GROMACS .gro file of C-alpha atoms in nm:
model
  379
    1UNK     CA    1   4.268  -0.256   0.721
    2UNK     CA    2   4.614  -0.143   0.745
    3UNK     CA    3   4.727   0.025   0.450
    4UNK     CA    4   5.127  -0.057   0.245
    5UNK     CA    5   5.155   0.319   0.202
    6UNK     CA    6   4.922   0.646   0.246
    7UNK     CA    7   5.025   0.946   0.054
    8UNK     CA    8   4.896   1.292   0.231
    9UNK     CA    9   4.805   1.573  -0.071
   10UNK     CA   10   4.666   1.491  -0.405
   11UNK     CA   11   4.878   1.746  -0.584
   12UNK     CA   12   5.114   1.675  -0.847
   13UNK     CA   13   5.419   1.522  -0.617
   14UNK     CA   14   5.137   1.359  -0.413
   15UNK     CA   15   4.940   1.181  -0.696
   16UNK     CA   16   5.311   1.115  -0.905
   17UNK     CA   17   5.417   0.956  -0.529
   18UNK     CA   18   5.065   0.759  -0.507
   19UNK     CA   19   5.099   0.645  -0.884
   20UNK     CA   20   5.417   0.507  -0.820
   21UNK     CA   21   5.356   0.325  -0.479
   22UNK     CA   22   5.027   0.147  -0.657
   23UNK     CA   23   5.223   0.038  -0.969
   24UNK     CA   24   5.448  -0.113  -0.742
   25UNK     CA   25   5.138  -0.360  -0.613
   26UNK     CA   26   5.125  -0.159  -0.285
   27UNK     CA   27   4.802  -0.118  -0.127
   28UNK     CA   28   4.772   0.303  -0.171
   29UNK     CA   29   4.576   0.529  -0.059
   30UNK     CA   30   4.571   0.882  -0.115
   31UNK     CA   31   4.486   1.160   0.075
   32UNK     CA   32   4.318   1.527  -0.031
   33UNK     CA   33   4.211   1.793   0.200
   34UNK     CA   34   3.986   1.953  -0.122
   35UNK     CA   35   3.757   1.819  -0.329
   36UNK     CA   36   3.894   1.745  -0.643
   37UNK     CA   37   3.990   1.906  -0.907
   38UNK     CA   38   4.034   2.256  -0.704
   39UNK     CA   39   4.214   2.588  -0.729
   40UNK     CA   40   4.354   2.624  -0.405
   41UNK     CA   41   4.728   2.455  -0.361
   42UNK     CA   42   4.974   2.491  -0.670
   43UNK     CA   43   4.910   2.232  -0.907
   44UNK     CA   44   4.561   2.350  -1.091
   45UNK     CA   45   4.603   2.572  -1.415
   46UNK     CA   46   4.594   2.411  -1.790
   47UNK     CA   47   4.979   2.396  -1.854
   48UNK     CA   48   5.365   2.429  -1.720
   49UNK     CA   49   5.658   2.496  -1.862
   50UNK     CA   50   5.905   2.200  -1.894
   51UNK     CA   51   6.248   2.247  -1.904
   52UNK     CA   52   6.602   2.129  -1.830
   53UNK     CA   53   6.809   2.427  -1.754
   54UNK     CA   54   6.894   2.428  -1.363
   55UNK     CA   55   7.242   2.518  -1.270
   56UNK     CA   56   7.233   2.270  -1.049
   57UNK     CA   57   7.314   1.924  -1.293
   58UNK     CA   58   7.109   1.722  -1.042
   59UNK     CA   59   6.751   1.901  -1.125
   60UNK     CA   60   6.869   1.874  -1.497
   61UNK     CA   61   6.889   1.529  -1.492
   62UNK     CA   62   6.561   1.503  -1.300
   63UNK     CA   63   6.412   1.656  -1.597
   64UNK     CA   64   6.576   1.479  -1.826
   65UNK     CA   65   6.413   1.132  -1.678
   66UNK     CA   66   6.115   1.278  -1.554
   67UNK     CA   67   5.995   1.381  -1.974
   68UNK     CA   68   6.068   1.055  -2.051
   69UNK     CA   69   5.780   0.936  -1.763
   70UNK     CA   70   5.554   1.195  -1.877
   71UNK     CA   71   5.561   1.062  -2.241
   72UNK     CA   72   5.545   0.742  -2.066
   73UNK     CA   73   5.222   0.870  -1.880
   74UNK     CA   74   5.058   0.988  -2.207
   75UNK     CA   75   5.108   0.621  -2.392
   76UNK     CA   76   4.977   0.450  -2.080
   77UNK     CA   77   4.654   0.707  -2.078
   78UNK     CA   78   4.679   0.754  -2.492
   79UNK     CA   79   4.635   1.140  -2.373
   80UNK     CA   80   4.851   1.372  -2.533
   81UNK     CA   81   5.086   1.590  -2.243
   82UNK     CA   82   5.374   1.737  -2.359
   83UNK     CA   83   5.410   1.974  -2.628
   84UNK     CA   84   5.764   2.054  -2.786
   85UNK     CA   85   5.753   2.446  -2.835
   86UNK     CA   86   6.136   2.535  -2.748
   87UNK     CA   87   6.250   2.744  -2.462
   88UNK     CA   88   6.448   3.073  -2.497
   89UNK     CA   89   6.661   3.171  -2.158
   90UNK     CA   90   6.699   3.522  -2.194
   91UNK     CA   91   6.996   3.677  -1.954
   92UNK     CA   92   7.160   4.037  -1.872
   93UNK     CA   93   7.472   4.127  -1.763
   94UNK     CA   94   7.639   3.950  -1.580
   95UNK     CA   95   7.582   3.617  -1.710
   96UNK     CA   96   7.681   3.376  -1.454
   97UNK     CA   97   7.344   3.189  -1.424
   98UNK     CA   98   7.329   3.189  -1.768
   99UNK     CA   99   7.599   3.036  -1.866
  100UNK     CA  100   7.613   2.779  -1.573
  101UNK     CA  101   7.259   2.650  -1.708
  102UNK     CA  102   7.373   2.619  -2.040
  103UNK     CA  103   7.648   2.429  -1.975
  104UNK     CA  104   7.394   2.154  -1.698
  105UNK     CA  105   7.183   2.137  -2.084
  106UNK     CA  106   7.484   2.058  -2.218
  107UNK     CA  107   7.602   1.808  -2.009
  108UNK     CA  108   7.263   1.609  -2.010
  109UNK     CA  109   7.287   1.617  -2.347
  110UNK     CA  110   7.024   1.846  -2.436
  111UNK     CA  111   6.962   1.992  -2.724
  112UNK     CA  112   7.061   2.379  -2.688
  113UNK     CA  113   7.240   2.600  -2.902
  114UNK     CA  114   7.292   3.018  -2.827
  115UNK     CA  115   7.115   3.264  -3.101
  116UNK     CA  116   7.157   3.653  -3.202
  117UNK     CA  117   6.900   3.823  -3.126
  118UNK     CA  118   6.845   3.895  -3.523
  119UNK     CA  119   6.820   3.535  -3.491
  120UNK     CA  120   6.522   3.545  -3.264
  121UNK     CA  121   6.347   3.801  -3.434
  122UNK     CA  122   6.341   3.639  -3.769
  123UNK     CA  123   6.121   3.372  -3.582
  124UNK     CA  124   5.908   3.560  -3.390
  125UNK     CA  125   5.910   3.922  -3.592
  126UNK     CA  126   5.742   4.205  -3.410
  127UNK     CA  127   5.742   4.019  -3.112
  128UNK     CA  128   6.044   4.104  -2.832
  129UNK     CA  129   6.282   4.338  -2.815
  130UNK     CA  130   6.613   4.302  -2.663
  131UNK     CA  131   6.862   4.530  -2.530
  132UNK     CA  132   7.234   4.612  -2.667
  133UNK     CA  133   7.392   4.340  -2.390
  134UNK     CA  134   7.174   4.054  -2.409
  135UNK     CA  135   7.230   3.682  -2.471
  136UNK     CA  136   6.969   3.409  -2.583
  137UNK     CA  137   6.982   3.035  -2.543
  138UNK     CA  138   6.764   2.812  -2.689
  139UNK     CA  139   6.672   2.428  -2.522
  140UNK     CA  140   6.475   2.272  -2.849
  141UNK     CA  141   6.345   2.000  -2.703
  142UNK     CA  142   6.154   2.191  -2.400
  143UNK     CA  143   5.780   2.281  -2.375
  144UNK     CA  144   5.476   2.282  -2.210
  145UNK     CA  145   5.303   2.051  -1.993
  146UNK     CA  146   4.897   2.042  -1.984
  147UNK     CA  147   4.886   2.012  -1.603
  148UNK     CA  148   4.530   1.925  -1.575
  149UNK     CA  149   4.544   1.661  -1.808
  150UNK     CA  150   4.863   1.545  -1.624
  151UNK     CA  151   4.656   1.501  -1.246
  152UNK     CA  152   4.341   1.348  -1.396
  153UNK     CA  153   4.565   1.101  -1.596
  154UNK     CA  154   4.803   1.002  -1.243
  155UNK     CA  155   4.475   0.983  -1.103
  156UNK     CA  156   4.368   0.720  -1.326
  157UNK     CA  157   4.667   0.529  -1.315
  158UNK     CA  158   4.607   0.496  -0.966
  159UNK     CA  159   4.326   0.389  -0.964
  160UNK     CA  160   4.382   0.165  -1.226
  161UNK     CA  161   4.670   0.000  -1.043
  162UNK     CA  162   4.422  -0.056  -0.748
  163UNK     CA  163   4.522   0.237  -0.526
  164UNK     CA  164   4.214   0.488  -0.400
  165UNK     CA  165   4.191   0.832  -0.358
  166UNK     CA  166   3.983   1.000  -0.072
  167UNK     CA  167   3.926   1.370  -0.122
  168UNK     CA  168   3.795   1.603   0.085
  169UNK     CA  169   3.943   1.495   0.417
  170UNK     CA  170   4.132   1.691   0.587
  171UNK     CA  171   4.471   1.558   0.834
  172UNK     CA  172   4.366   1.627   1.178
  173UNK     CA  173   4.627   1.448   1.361
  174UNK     CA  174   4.925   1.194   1.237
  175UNK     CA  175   5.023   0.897   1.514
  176UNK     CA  176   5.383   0.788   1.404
  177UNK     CA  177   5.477   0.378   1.492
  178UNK     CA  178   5.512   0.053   1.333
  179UNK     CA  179   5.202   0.135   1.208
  180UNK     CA  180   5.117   0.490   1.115
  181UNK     CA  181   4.775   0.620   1.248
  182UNK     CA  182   4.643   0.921   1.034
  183UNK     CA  183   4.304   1.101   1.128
  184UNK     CA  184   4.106   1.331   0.958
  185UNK     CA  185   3.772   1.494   0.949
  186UNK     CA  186   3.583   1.211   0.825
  187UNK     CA  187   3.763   0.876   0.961
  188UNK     CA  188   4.101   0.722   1.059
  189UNK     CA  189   4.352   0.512   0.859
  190UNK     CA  190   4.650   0.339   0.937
  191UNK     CA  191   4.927   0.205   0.729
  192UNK     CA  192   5.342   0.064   0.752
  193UNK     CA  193   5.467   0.349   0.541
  194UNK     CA  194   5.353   0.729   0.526
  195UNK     CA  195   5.440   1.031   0.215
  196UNK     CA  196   5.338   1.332   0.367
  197UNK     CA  197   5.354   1.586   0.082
  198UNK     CA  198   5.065   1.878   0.083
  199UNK     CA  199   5.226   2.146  -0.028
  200UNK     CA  200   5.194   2.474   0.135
  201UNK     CA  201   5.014   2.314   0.449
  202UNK     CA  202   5.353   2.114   0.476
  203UNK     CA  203   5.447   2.302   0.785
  204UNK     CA  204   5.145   2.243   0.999
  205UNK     CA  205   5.203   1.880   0.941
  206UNK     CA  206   5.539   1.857   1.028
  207UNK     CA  207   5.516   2.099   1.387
  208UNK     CA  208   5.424   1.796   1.563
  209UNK     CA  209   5.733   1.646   1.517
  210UNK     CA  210   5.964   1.916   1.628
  211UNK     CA  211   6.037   2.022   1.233
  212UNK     CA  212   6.039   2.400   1.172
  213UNK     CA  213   6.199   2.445   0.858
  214UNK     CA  214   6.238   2.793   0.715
  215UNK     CA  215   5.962   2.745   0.444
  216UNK     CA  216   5.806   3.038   0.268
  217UNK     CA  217   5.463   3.023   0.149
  218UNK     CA  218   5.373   3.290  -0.162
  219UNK     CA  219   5.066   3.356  -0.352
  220UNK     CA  220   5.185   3.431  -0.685
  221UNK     CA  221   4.950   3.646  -0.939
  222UNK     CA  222   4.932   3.429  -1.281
  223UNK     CA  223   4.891   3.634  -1.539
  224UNK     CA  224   4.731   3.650  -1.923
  225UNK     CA  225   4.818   3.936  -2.141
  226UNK     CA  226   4.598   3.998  -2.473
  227UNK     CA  227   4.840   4.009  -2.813
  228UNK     CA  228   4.839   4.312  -2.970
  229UNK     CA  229   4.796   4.088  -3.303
  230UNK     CA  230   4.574   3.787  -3.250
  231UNK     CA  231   4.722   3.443  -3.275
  232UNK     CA  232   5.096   3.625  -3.309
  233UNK     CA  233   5.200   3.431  -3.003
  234UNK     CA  234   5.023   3.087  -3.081
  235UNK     CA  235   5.360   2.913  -3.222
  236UNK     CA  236   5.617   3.099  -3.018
  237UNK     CA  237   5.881   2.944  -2.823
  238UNK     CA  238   5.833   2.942  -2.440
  239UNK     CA  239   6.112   3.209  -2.261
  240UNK     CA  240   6.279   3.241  -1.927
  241UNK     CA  241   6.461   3.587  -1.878
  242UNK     CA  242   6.682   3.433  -1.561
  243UNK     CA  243   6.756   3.781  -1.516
  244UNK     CA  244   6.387   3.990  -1.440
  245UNK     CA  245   6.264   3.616  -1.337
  246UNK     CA  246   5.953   3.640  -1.572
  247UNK     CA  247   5.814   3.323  -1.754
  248UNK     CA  248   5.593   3.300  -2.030
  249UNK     CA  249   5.435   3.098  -2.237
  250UNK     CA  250   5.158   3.030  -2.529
  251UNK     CA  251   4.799   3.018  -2.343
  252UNK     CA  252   4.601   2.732  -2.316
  253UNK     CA  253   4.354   2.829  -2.131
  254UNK     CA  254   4.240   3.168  -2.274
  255UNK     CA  255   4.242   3.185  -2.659
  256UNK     CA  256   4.425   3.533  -2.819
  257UNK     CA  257   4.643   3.550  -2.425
  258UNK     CA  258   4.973   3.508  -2.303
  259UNK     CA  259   5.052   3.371  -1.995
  260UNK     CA  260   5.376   3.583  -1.861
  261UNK     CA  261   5.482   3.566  -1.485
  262UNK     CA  262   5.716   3.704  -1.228
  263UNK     CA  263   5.864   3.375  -1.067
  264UNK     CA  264   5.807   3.517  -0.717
  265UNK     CA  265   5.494   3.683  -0.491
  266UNK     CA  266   5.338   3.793  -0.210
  267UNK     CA  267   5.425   3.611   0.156
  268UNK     CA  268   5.082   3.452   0.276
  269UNK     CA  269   4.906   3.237   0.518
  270UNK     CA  270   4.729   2.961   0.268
  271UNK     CA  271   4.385   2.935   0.461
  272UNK     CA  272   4.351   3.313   0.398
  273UNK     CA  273   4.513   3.322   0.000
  274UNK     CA  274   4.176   3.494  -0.094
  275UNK     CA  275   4.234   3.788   0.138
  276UNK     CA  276   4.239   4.075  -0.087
  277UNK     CA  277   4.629   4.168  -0.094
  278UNK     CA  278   4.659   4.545  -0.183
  279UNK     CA  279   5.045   4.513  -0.272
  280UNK     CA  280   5.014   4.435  -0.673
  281UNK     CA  281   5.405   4.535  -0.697
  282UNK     CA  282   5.430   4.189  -0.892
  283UNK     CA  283   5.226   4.285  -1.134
  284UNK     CA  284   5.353   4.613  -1.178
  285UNK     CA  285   5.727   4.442  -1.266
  286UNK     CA  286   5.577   4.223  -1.527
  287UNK     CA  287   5.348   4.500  -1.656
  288UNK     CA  288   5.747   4.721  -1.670
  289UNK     CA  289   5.881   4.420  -1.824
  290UNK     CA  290   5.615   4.391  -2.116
  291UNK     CA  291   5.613   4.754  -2.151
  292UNK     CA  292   5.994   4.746  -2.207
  293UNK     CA  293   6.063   4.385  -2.386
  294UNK     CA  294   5.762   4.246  -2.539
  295UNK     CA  295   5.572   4.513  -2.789
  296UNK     CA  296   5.357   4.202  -2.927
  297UNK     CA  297   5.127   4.243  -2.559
  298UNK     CA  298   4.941   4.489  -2.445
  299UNK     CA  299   5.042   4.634  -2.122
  300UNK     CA  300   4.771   4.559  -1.864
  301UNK     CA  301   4.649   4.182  -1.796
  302UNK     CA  302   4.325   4.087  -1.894
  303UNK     CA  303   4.295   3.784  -1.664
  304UNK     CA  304   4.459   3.775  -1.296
  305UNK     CA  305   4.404   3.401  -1.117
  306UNK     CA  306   4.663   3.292  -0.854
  307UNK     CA  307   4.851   2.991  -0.719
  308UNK     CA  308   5.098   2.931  -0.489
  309UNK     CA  309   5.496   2.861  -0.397
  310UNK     CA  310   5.662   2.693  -0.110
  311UNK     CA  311   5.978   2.797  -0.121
  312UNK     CA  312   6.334   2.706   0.089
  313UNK     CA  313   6.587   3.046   0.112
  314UNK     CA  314   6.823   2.828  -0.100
  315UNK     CA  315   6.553   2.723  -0.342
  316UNK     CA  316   6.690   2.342  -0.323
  317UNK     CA  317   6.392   2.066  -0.238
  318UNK     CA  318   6.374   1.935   0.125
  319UNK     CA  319   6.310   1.530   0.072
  320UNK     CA  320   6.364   1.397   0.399
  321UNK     CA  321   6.277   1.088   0.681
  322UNK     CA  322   6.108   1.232   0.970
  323UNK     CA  323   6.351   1.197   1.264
  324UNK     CA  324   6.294   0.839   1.456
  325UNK     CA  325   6.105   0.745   1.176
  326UNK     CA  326   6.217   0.563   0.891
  327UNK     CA  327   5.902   0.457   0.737
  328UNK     CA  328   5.777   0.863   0.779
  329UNK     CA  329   5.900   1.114   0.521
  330UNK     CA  330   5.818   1.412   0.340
  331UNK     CA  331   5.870   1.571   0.037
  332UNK     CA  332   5.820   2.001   0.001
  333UNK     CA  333   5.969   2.327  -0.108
  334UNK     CA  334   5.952   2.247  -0.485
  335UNK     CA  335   6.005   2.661  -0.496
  336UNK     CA  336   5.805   2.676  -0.819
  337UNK     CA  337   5.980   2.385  -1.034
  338UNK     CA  338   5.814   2.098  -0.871
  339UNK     CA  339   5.510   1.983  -1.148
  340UNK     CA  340   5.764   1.890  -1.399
  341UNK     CA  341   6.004   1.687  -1.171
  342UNK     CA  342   5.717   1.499  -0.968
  343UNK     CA  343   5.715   1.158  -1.171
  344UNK     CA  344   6.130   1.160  -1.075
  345UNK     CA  345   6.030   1.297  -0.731
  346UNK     CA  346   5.752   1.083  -0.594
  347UNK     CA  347   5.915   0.758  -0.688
  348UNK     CA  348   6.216   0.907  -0.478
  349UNK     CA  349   5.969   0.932  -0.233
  350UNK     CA  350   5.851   0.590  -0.250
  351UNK     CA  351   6.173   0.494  -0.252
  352UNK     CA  352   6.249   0.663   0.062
  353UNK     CA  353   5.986   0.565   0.268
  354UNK     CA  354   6.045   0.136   0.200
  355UNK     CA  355   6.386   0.224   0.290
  356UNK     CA  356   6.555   0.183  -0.079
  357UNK     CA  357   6.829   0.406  -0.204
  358UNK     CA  358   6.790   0.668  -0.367
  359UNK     CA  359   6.773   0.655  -0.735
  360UNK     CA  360   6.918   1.020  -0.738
  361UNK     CA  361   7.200   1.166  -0.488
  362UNK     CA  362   6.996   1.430  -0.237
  363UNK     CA  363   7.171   1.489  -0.043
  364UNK     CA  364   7.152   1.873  -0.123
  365UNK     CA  365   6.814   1.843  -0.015
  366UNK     CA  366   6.836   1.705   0.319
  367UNK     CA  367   6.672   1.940   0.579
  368UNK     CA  368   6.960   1.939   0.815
  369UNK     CA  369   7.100   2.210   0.579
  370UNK     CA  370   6.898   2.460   0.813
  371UNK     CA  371   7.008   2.501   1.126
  372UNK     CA  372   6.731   2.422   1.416
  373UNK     CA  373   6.489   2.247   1.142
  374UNK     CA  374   6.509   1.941   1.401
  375UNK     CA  375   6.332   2.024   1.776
  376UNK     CA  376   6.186   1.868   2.000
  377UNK     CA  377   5.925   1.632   1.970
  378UNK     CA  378   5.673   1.469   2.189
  379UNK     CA  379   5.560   1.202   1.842
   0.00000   0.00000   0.00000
């Protein structure tokens, strides 16, 4: 059997590629090196934050589109996904990527508007504090995504559509052509069109072909902070402070916590992520930042999991045709935004690889923006 399309890595931009292809009529199949559901790539925990402030009007607009597939998603499953909480972007002196974020809300049309801080604490009393020079932004219509309900419900639609999933097989070798041959650990495939999109293995895949792109692979700490009053942070808005790079959000998975993050971690090799890592300078920062900013948590985490980043140095996507091989390409280095673009970004994909255009100019992330990303290859 020769396959219309095989997607490599059931994460979120995987399955969201796979969904698309199979809705399409395409003969899918899709590809996981883990048994599924796991822990071990970056698309597992309960929820996301969703939001449209990017500087850059192009991820904006992603957004924008790629809500509207979500809520399409959750009427096609009849699972609820989204939840509208509000986001607050939080920003010191100076305020350039502040205001250049407001103004990409703006210009989508989003719903956004810039609050005192008295403002703020009228709706969540008790909870921040701010200091003398700050500005506050608020994007109404943002939230939270439930990310596991998100992959089991792409992975019904899959299947539903008549496309198959095949975890726990590992890529051992990829045999570009005509027709693509793919091997793994427990058979080989072979099909006219090939997504190759696992996440922080991407680089292992793509060595064969002479690709070394300057990817970063992090393990990031995720963690939950108790509230100081219980249930205080239940209704509260999401919040980005652009300026520390923390997240946070109301917990899903751990009733009376707080999820609140430093966007950034430790460099790491993902086949040895469970190493124990002795530098817990991440941790520290977001323990400094609660201490300073958010009296409504206590100051030490009471749950620590991890995940992990795959990150560019200009924190742009690479989407991209593997050299000599049109009906070959790739999607990675979703820096930590990827699981609320992927509906926009694996029908890109699938766009891609039957040789359509592009529903979305990306040419910003083409990987010939690093110099010597293309070598030589032997494939």
């Amino acid at each position: 059997m020769v396959y219309d399309c095989i997607v490599i890595g059931g994460g979120v931009v995987g399955s969201s590629a796979a969904y698309s292809m199979a809705m399409k009529g395409k003969e899918t199949l899709l590809l996981e090196q883990f048994s599924l559901p796991h822990t071990r790539g970056s698309s597992h925990g309960a929820t996301r934050v969703l939001r449209t402030s990017y500087e850059d009007p192009i991820y904006s607009q992603m957004t924008v589109e790629a809500l509207q597939l979500w809520k399409r998603l959750e009427r096609e499953t009849n699972t609820t996904l989204f939840q509208t909480t509000g986001l607050m972007v939080i920003s010191d002196p100076p305020h350039d990527v502040f205001e250049r974020s407001f103004k990409s809300v703006q210009a989508t049309g989003g719903n956004c508007q810039e609050l005192s801080q008295e403002e703020v604490h009228r709706r969540h009393p008790g909870l921040l504090r701010f200091s003398a020079n700050q500005r506050i932004y608020v994007e109404h219509d943002s939230g939270t995504l439930r990310a596991d309900k998100a992959l089991a419900c792409l992975r019904e639609q899959i299947k539903k559509f008549g496309g198959h999933i095949q975890d726990d097989e590992k890529v051992i070798s990829i045999m570009p052509g005509r027709v693509v041959t793919v091997r793994t650990n427990k058979g080989t495939y072979r099909t006219h069109h090939l997504i190759i999109t696992p996440g922080a293995w991407i680089s292992q895949l793509l060595e064969p072909f002479g690709l070394k792109i300057p990817f970063r692979v992090e393990r990031i700490n995720v963690c939950y902070w108790r509230e100081t009053n219980p249930g205080s942070t239940k209704n509260m808005m999401t919040f980005l402070d652009v300026s520390k790079e923390v997240y946070g959000l109301p917990s899903s998975e751990y009733d009376g916590l707080m999820k609140v993050c430093l966007h950034k971690g430790i460099e790491t090799n993902p086949d040895c992520r469970d190493v124990c890592i002795d530098d817990k300078s991440d941790v520290e920062q977001v323990c400094n930042f609660i201490t300073e900013r958010f009296p409504g948590l206590e100051c030490k985490p009471s749950v620590v999991e991890s995940c992990m980043y795959t990150l560019t140095p200009d924190g742009n996507f690479v989407l991209d045709n593997i050299p000599n091989h049109p009906n070959i390409v790739f999607g990675a280095g979703f820096s930590g935004h990827g699981f609320k673009m992927a509906p926009v970004v694996g029908r890109i994909l699938g766009e891609m690889v039957m040789g359509e255009k592009p529903s979305y100019d990306i040419s910003l992330m083409s990987m010939k923006r690093f110099p010597g990303a293309t070598l030589s290859s032997n494939l």
